[in-house]
Coordinates of C-alpha atoms in Angstrom, one line a residue:
Chain A
X1 CA 0.4 -0.1 -0.2
X2 CA 1.6 3.6 -1.0
X3 CA 1.8 5.8 1.7
X4 CA 0.1 9.4 0.9
X5 CA 3.7 10.8 0.3
X6 CA 4.2 8.4 -2.3
X7 CA 1.1 8.4 -4.4
X8 CA 2.4 12.6 -4.0
X9 CA 5.5 12.5 -5.5
X10 CA 4.3 10.2 -8.3
X11 CA 1.4 12.7 -9.5
X12 CA 3.7 15.6 -8.9
X13 CA 6.5 14.0 -11.2
X14 CA 3.8 12.6 -13.6
X15 CA 2.9 16.4 -13.9
X16 CA 6.5 17.4 -14.4
X17 CA 6.7 15.0 -17.7
X18 CA 4.2 17.4 -19.1
X19 CA 7.0 20.0 -19.7
X20 CA 9.5 17.2 -22.2
X21 CA 8.8 18.2 -25.8
X22 CA 5.7 16.3 -26.9
X23 CA 7.6 13.7 -28.7
X24 CA 10.2 12.8 -25.8
X25 CA 6.7 12.8 -24.0
X26 CA 5.0 10.3 -25.8
X27 CA 7.8 8.1 -26.7
X28 CA 9.3 7.9 -23.1
X29 CA 7.1 9.4 -20.3
X30 CA 5.2 6.0 -19.6
X31 CA 8.8 4.3 -18.9
X32 CA 10.1 7.3 -17.3
X33 CA 7.2 7.4 -14.5
X34 CA 8.0 3.8 -14.0
X35 CA 11.5 4.1 -12.9
X36 CA 10.8 7.1 -10.9
X37 CA 8.1 4.9 -8.9
X38 CA 10.3 2.2 -8.7
X39 CA 13.3 4.8 -7.3
X40 CA 10.7 6.2 -4.7
X41 CA 9.5 2.8 -3.2
X42 CA 12.9 1.9 -2.7
X43 CA 14.6 5.1 -1.2
X44 CA 11.6 5.1 0.5
X45 CA 11.7 1.7 2.0
X46 CA 15.3 2.6 2.8
X47 CA 15.8 5.7 4.4
X48 CA 12.1 7.2 5.4
X49 CA 11.0 10.3 4.4
X50 CA 14.7 11.9 4.6
X51 CA 15.6 9.9 2.0
X52 CA 12.8 10.3 -0.1
X53 CA 13.5 14.1 -0.1
X54 CA 17.0 13.9 -0.7
X55 CA 15.8 11.9 -4.0
X56 CA 13.4 14.8 -4.9
X57 CA 16.5 17.4 -5.1
X58 CA 18.2 15.7 -7.0
X59 CA 15.2 14.1 -9.3
X60 CA 14.3 18.3 -9.4
X61 CA 17.9 19.2 -11.2
X62 CA 17.6 16.3 -13.1
X63 CA 14.2 17.1 -14.4
X64 CA 15.8 20.9 -15.0
X65 CA 18.7 20.3 -17.4
X66 CA 17.2 17.5 -19.0
X67 CA 13.9 19.5 -20.0
X68 CA 16.2 22.4 -21.2
X69 CA 18.5 19.9 -23.3
X70 CA 15.7 18.3 -24.4
X71 CA 13.7 21.3 -25.7
X72 CA 17.1 22.8 -26.9
X73 CA 17.7 19.8 -29.3
X74 CA 14.4 20.1 -30.5
X75 CA 14.9 23.5 -31.6
X76 CA 18.0 23.0 -33.2
X77 CA 16.6 20.2 -35.2
X78 CA 14.1 22.9 -36.2
X79 CA 16.0 25.1 -36.8
X80 CA 18.5 23.1 -39.2
X81 CA 15.3 21.7 -41.1
X82 CA 14.4 25.2 -41.5
X83 CA 17.7 26.1 -43.0
X84 CA 17.1 22.9 -45.2
X85 CA 14.3 24.3 -46.2
X86 CA 14.8 27.9 -46.6
X87 CA 14.3 29.4 -50.0
X88 CA 17.6 31.1 -49.7
X89 CA 19.5 27.4 -49.7
X90 CA 17.5 25.4 -52.3
X91 CA 20.3 24.4 -54.9
X92 CA 19.5 24.2 -58.8
X93 CA 22.5 21.6 -58.8
X94 CA 25.0 23.8 -59.6
X95 CA 27.8 23.5 -56.8
X96 CA 29.8 25.9 -54.6
X97 CA 32.9 26.5 -56.2
X98 CA 35.9 25.2 -54.5
X99 CA 38.1 28.0 -52.9
X100 CA 41.4 27.4 -55.0
X101 CA 39.0 27.7 -58.2
X102 CA 37.1 30.7 -56.7
X103 CA 40.1 32.5 -56.3
X104 CA 40.9 32.0 -60.4
X105 CA 37.3 33.1 -61.1
X106 CA 37.7 36.2 -58.9
X107 CA 41.1 37.2 -60.6
X108 CA 40.3 39.0 -63.9
X109 CA 38.2 41.1 -61.5
X110 CA 41.0 42.2 -59.3
X111 CA 43.0 42.4 -62.7
X112 CA 40.4 45.1 -63.7
X113 CA 41.0 47.0 -60.6
X114 CA 44.9 47.1 -61.6
X115 CA 44.9 48.3 -64.7
X116 CA 42.1 51.0 -63.9
X117 CA 44.2 52.4 -61.2
X118 CA 47.9 51.8 -63.6
X119 CA 45.7 53.7 -66.2
X120 CA 44.6 56.6 -64.2
X121 CA 47.8 57.0 -62.5
X122 CA 49.7 56.6 -65.6
X123 CA 51.8 53.5 -64.3
X124 CA 52.4 52.3 -67.6
X125 CA 55.5 52.4 -70.3
X126 CA 54.6 56.1 -72.0
X127 CA 55.8 55.8 -76.0
X128 CA 56.5 58.5 -78.5
X129 CA 54.4 60.4 -80.2
X130 CA 53.5 57.5 -82.9
X131 CA 54.3 53.9 -80.9
X132 CA 54.1 50.9 -83.6
X133 CA 51.0 48.9 -83.3
X134 CA 52.3 45.8 -81.4
X135 CA 53.8 48.5 -78.6
X136 CA 49.9 49.7 -77.8
X137 CA 48.5 46.1 -77.8
X138 CA 51.4 44.8 -74.9
X139 CA 51.3 48.2 -73.0
X140 CA 48.4 49.8 -72.6
X141 CA 47.3 48.3 -69.0
X142 CA 43.5 47.4 -70.3
X143 CA 45.0 46.0 -73.4
X144 CA 47.6 44.3 -71.0
X145 CA 44.3 43.2 -68.9
X146 CA 42.7 41.6 -72.1
X147 CA 45.3 39.1 -72.7
X148 CA 45.8 37.7 -69.5
X149 CA 41.9 37.3 -69.5
X150 CA 42.7 35.2 -72.8
X151 CA 45.5 33.4 -71.3
X152 CA 43.2 32.6 -68.6
X153 CA 40.3 31.6 -71.0
X154 CA 42.6 29.5 -73.1
X155 CA 43.3 27.4 -70.1
X156 CA 40.2 26.9 -68.9
X157 CA 39.1 25.5 -72.7
X158 CA 42.1 23.2 -72.2
X159 CA 41.5 22.1 -68.8
X160 CA 38.0 21.0 -70.3
X161 CA 36.4 24.1 -69.1
X162 CA 36.2 24.5 -65.4
X163 CA 33.3 26.9 -64.3
X164 CA 35.8 29.3 -63.5
X165 CA 35.9 29.5 -67.0
X166 CA 32.7 32.0 -67.1
X167 CA 34.7 34.6 -65.7
X168 CA 37.7 35.1 -68.3
X169 CA 34.8 34.4 -71.2
X170 CA 32.6 37.1 -70.0
X171 CA 35.5 39.1 -69.2
X172 CA 36.8 38.6 -73.2
X173 CA 33.5 39.1 -74.8
X174 CA 33.0 42.5 -72.7
X175 CA 36.4 43.7 -74.1
X176 CA 35.6 43.1 -77.0
X177 CA 32.7 44.9 -77.0
X178 CA 34.2 47.8 -75.2
X179 CA 37.4 48.0 -77.4
X180 CA 35.3 47.5 -81.1
X181 CA 35.0 51.4 -81.1
X182 CA 37.7 52.5 -79.1
X183 CA 40.9 54.7 -79.7
X184 CA 44.6 54.9 -77.8
X185 CA 47.8 56.6 -79.2
X186 CA 46.4 57.2 -82.5
X187 CA 45.2 53.8 -83.3
X188 CA 41.2 53.5 -83.9
X189 CA 40.4 49.7 -82.6
X190 CA 37.2 48.6 -84.7
X191 CA 35.7 44.5 -85.2
X192 CA 39.3 43.3 -85.5
X193 CA 39.6 42.7 -81.7
X194 CA 37.2 40.2 -81.4
X195 CA 39.7 38.7 -83.3
X196 CA 42.2 37.6 -80.0
X197 CA 38.9 35.9 -78.4
X198 CA 37.9 33.8 -81.9
X199 CA 41.7 33.0 -82.2
X200 CA 41.9 31.5 -78.3
X201 CA 38.4 29.3 -79.3
X202 CA 40.3 28.0 -82.4
X203 CA 43.1 27.3 -80.6
X204 CA 42.0 25.3 -77.6
X205 CA 40.1 23.4 -80.5
X206 CA 43.2 22.7 -82.4
X207 CA 45.1 22.0 -78.8
X208 CA 42.8 19.1 -77.2
X209 CA 41.4 18.2 -81.2
X210 CA 37.7 18.0 -79.1
X211 CA 34.9 20.1 -79.2
X212 CA 34.2 19.0 -74.8
X213 CA 35.6 22.4 -73.5
X214 CA 32.2 24.1 -75.6
X215 CA 30.1 21.7 -75.4
X216 CA 31.3 22.0 -71.4
X217 CA 30.6 25.8 -71.5
X218 CA 27.7 25.3 -73.3
X219 CA 26.4 23.5 -70.9
X220 CA 27.3 25.3 -68.4
X221 CA 25.4 28.0 -69.8
X222 CA 22.1 26.0 -69.7
X223 CA 22.2 24.6 -66.7
X224 CA 23.3 27.9 -64.7
X225 CA 20.7 30.1 -65.5
X226 CA 22.4 33.2 -62.8
X227 CA 25.1 33.5 -65.7
X228 CA 23.3 36.0 -66.9
X229 CA 23.0 38.4 -64.2
X230 CA 27.1 37.3 -63.6
X231 CA 26.9 38.6 -67.4
X232 CA 25.3 41.9 -66.3
X233 CA 27.9 42.0 -63.0
X234 CA 30.8 41.9 -65.3
X235 CA 28.9 44.9 -67.7
X236 CA 28.5 47.3 -64.7
X237 CA 31.6 45.9 -62.8
X238 CA 33.9 46.8 -65.3
X239 CA 31.6 50.7 -66.0
X240 CA 31.8 51.3 -62.0
X241 CA 36.0 50.3 -61.5
X242 CA 36.2 52.6 -64.9
X243 CA 35.9 55.8 -63.0
X244 CA 36.0 57.8 -66.0
X245 CA 36.2 62.0 -65.8
X246 CA 36.6 61.1 -61.9
X247 CA 39.3 63.2 -60.5
X248 CA 38.5 62.4 -57.1
X249 CA 41.7 63.2 -54.9
X250 CA 41.2 60.0 -53.7
X251 CA 40.7 58.1 -56.7
X252 CA 43.3 54.7 -55.8
X253 CA 41.3 54.5 -52.6
X254 CA 38.3 54.6 -53.8
X255 CA 39.7 52.1 -57.3
X256 CA 40.7 49.6 -55.2
X257 CA 37.7 49.7 -52.3
X258 CA 35.1 49.3 -55.6
X259 CA 37.4 46.2 -57.0
X260 CA 37.4 44.9 -53.7
X261 CA 33.6 44.9 -53.3
X262 CA 32.7 43.8 -56.8
X263 CA 35.5 40.9 -56.3
X264 CA 34.0 40.3 -53.1
X265 CA 30.3 40.4 -55.3
X266 CA 31.8 37.7 -57.2
X267 CA 33.4 35.5 -54.9
X268 CA 30.1 35.0 -53.2
X269 CA 28.4 34.3 -56.8
X270 CA 30.8 31.5 -57.4
X271 CA 31.1 30.5 -53.4
X272 CA 27.0 30.0 -53.4
X273 CA 25.0 26.8 -54.4
X274 CA 21.7 28.2 -54.1
X275 CA 20.6 30.4 -57.1
X276 CA 19.3 33.0 -54.8
X277 CA 22.7 33.6 -53.0
X278 CA 24.4 33.8 -56.1
X279 CA 22.4 36.8 -57.5
X280 CA 22.2 38.2 -53.8
X281 CA 25.9 38.1 -53.8
X282 CA 26.2 39.8 -57.3
X283 CA 23.3 42.8 -55.9
X284 CA 25.5 43.0 -52.2
X285 CA 28.7 44.0 -55.1
X286 CA 27.0 46.0 -57.0
X287 CA 25.6 48.0 -53.7
X288 CA 29.2 48.3 -52.4
X289 CA 29.9 49.8 -55.8
X290 CA 27.4 52.8 -55.7
X291 CA 27.7 53.5 -52.2
X292 CA 31.4 54.1 -53.0
X293 CA 30.8 56.0 -56.3
X294 CA 28.1 58.0 -53.7
X295 CA 31.2 58.6 -51.6
X296 CA 33.4 59.8 -54.8
X297 CA 30.3 62.4 -55.5
X298 CA 32.5 65.3 -54.7
X299 CA 34.0 64.8 -58.7
X300 CA 30.7 65.8 -60.0
X301 CA 30.2 69.1 -58.0
X302 CA 31.1 71.5 -60.7
X303 CA 28.3 69.9 -62.6
X304 CA 25.8 73.2 -64.2
X305 CA 22.6 73.7 -62.7
X306 CA 19.7 71.3 -63.1
X307 CA 21.9 69.0 -64.0
X308 CA 20.9 65.4 -62.6
X309 CA 22.5 64.1 -59.8
X310 CA 24.4 61.1 -61.6
X311 CA 24.7 59.5 -58.2
X312 CA 20.8 59.2 -57.6
X313 CA 20.3 57.8 -61.8
X314 CA 23.5 55.4 -60.0
X315 CA 21.6 54.2 -57.4
X316 CA 18.0 53.7 -59.7
X317 CA 19.5 52.0 -62.3
X318 CA 21.2 49.8 -60.2
X319 CA 18.1 49.1 -57.8
X320 CA 16.7 48.3 -61.2
X321 CA 19.4 46.2 -62.2
X322 CA 19.4 44.1 -58.7
X323 CA 15.2 43.4 -59.6
X324 CA 16.3 41.9 -62.9
X325 CA 19.3 39.6 -61.2
X326 CA 16.5 38.5 -58.4
X327 CA 14.6 37.9 -61.2
X328 CA 16.7 35.6 -62.7
X329 CA 17.8 34.0 -59.3
X330 CA 13.4 33.0 -58.9
X331 CA 13.3 31.8 -62.0
X332 CA 16.5 30.0 -61.8
X333 CA 15.3 28.6 -59.0
X334 CA 11.7 27.9 -60.1
X335 CA 13.1 25.8 -63.2
X336 CA 15.0 23.1 -60.7
X337 CA 12.0 22.8 -58.7
X338 CA 10.4 22.1 -62.0
X339 CA 13.0 19.5 -63.2
X340 CA 12.8 18.4 -59.6
X341 CA 9.4 17.6 -59.5
X342 CA 9.6 16.2 -63.1
X343 CA 12.0 13.1 -61.8
X344 CA 10.2 10.0 -61.1
Chain B
X1 CA 29.8 3.8 -39.3
X2 CA 33.9 3.9 -39.4
X3 CA 36.4 3.4 -36.6
X4 CA 37.6 7.3 -37.3
X5 CA 33.5 8.3 -37.3
X6 CA 33.3 6.6 -33.4
X7 CA 36.6 8.4 -32.4
X8 CA 35.4 11.2 -32.6
X9 CA 32.5 10.4 -30.3
X10 CA 34.8 9.8 -27.9
X11 CA 35.5 10.3 -24.9
X12 CA 31.6 8.8 -23.3
X13 CA 30.1 10.7 -20.1
X14 CA 30.5 7.8 -17.6
X15 CA 27.1 7.6 -17.7
X16 CA 26.8 6.6 -21.4
X17 CA 29.5 4.7 -20.8
X18 CA 27.9 2.4 -17.8
X19 CA 24.2 2.8 -20.1
X20 CA 26.7 0.8 -22.8
X21 CA 27.6 -1.4 -20.1
X22 CA 25.4 -2.1 -17.9
X23 CA 23.1 -3.6 -21.4
X24 CA 26.5 -5.6 -22.7
X25 CA 25.4 -8.4 -19.6
X26 CA 21.8 -8.6 -21.4
X27 CA 18.6 -7.0 -22.2
X28 CA 17.2 -4.6 -19.7
X29 CA 14.7 -2.0 -19.1
X30 CA 15.3 0.9 -17.7
X31 CA 15.2 0.7 -13.7
X32 CA 17.4 -2.5 -14.0
X33 CA 20.1 -0.4 -16.2
X34 CA 19.5 2.0 -13.5
X35 CA 20.6 -0.1 -10.6
X36 CA 23.4 -1.9 -12.3
X37 CA 25.4 1.6 -13.1
X38 CA 25.4 2.4 -9.7
X39 CA 26.4 -1.1 -8.8
X40 CA 28.9 -1.1 -11.4
X41 CA 30.3 2.2 -10.4
X42 CA 29.9 1.8 -6.7
X43 CA 27.6 4.5 -6.4
X44 CA 29.6 6.6 -8.0
X45 CA 27.6 7.0 -10.9
X46 CA 23.6 7.4 -9.9
X47 CA 21.3 8.6 -13.3
X48 CA 17.9 9.6 -12.3
X49 CA 14.9 9.2 -14.7
X50 CA 15.6 12.3 -16.8
X51 CA 19.4 12.0 -17.7
X52 CA 18.6 8.3 -18.3
X53 CA 16.6 8.6 -20.4
X54 CA 17.7 11.5 -22.7
X55 CA 21.0 9.2 -23.0
X56 CA 18.9 6.0 -24.1
X57 CA 16.9 8.4 -26.8
X58 CA 20.2 9.2 -28.1
X59 CA 21.5 6.4 -27.9
X60 CA 18.9 4.8 -29.9
X61 CA 18.9 8.0 -32.4
X62 CA 22.5 6.9 -32.9
X63 CA 21.8 2.9 -33.3
X64 CA 24.0 2.1 -30.3
X65 CA 21.3 0.8 -29.0
X66 CA 17.7 -0.9 -30.1
X67 CA 14.4 -1.5 -28.2
X68 CA 13.1 -4.9 -28.4
X69 CA 9.3 -5.7 -29.2
X70 CA 8.8 -8.1 -27.2
X71 CA 10.0 -8.2 -23.4
X72 CA 11.6 -11.8 -22.4
X73 CA 8.6 -12.6 -19.8
X74 CA 5.9 -10.8 -20.8
X75 CA 3.8 -12.8 -18.0
X76 CA 5.8 -11.8 -15.1
X77 CA 6.5 -8.0 -16.6
X78 CA 4.7 -5.0 -16.6
X79 CA 4.0 -4.3 -19.8
X80 CA 5.0 -0.2 -19.7
X81 CA 8.4 -1.8 -19.4
X82 CA 10.6 -2.0 -22.6
X83 CA 13.2 -3.3 -23.2
X84 CA 16.8 -2.5 -24.5
X85 CA 19.4 -4.6 -26.0
X86 CA 23.3 -3.1 -27.0
X87 CA 23.5 -3.2 -31.0
X88 CA 26.6 -4.4 -32.8
X89 CA 27.6 -0.6 -33.3
X90 CA 26.7 0.2 -29.6
X91 CA 29.4 -2.7 -28.3
X92 CA 31.7 -1.2 -31.2
X93 CA 31.8 2.4 -29.1
X94 CA 31.6 0.8 -25.8
X95 CA 35.0 -1.5 -27.0
X96 CA 36.5 1.8 -28.1
X97 CA 36.0 4.4 -25.2
X98 CA 37.4 1.1 -23.0
X99 CA 40.8 0.7 -24.8
X100 CA 41.1 5.1 -24.5
X101 CA 40.1 4.3 -20.6
X102 CA 42.7 1.3 -21.2
X103 CA 45.4 3.2 -22.5
X104 CA 45.0 6.2 -20.0
X105 CA 45.4 3.7 -17.2
X106 CA 48.5 2.0 -18.2
X107 CA 49.9 5.6 -18.6
X108 CA 49.2 6.1 -15.0
X109 CA 50.8 2.6 -14.2
X110 CA 54.0 3.5 -15.7
X111 CA 54.0 6.9 -13.4
X112 CA 53.3 4.8 -10.8
X113 CA 49.9 6.8 -10.1
X114 CA 48.3 4.0 -9.7
X115 CA 48.7 1.4 -6.3
X116 CA 48.9 -2.4 -7.6
X117 CA 45.9 -4.4 -5.2
X118 CA 47.1 -4.3 -1.3
X119 CA 49.4 -1.3 -1.7

């Protein structure tokens, strides 16, 4: 026959068991109540009321920390499930690039920043009034940058076109477009500026004796829809890094900061495994660039009255651009979900 | 699970190791495990229901122990009792922990920190 103290202990412990998370309670509460019951009776038989009181002291401590531990585990589990299912983390099957490859992908951004710096500060070879063409082609910082990008593109094609190759391809295409109507040291360049890019493609095909790199390139374009955002990013990255007509006394610092900011955006793009994270990284990079361009507003302070503030125009433009990128990311996400559903 | 994976789970807490040891002797329900743990440690490890089931839940999830569908003697036993059995994986973990402890004991012996019997 149970004493009132034992009956009271059982009732109280059953109540305390109600504070465990539901799943734990359903699974173990019955057993725990029974173990506690057996413990109480053994303790009471051995040491009476004082034994029971000592047991309760230990049980209250045991109950407190295990209730907290079980709720903590449950919350951590829910959080990790939420992270896995979050729209931000949903993958489109394009894995994050390893660090070494990401460095290669970001390199053209840094090289372009360096060439801008060299061009603005005059840190390049100076020529006579009419230098020969080969001197211009190899000595001008931007043209030198283009050769380096083409070398990178050639290496990537020879390696079967790993994903970092898209960074070099995007910069090479941008350069072809940009310099096909550009003059330097008395020379005017036109459509022939596309020839080096074409030459690299042909050379890679000849050396590899296979069209596999080009097939990989095309397949990657189809698989990674956010490359469209990346192409737009490269276009505007080059515009932000050029600092045309800017005479800010702190120009080198601005160029370095913009280069690093845009490089960081590109780094985030290649390191992310979900399309939304990729486009958000690019939007972040552009955001940093526009922030820096606002800081260099001092350069525009001599504009005529009534001229629209170029920074405001820039902010609106980048905002629209960011929305386009976000749309591109969402579209890539929608497509991957659709493909997932199609798999039986 | 490979040995290096299991090694990452070591050292076990005295309570967890004691539970695995208690189950090595045969299938047991909660209260018997609790008593066995207290006995084998001369009362140094005293488990209470919260800690016991916290650990049993984790071990079930990790596959170190399994819950038995049938009770050894249903006629003599309370039907609310559930019995647990040490799995092959649980035995492996317990073995690795025992080796780890043995090597510590050997190191202590070498340094004269452990008195021989009767000393």
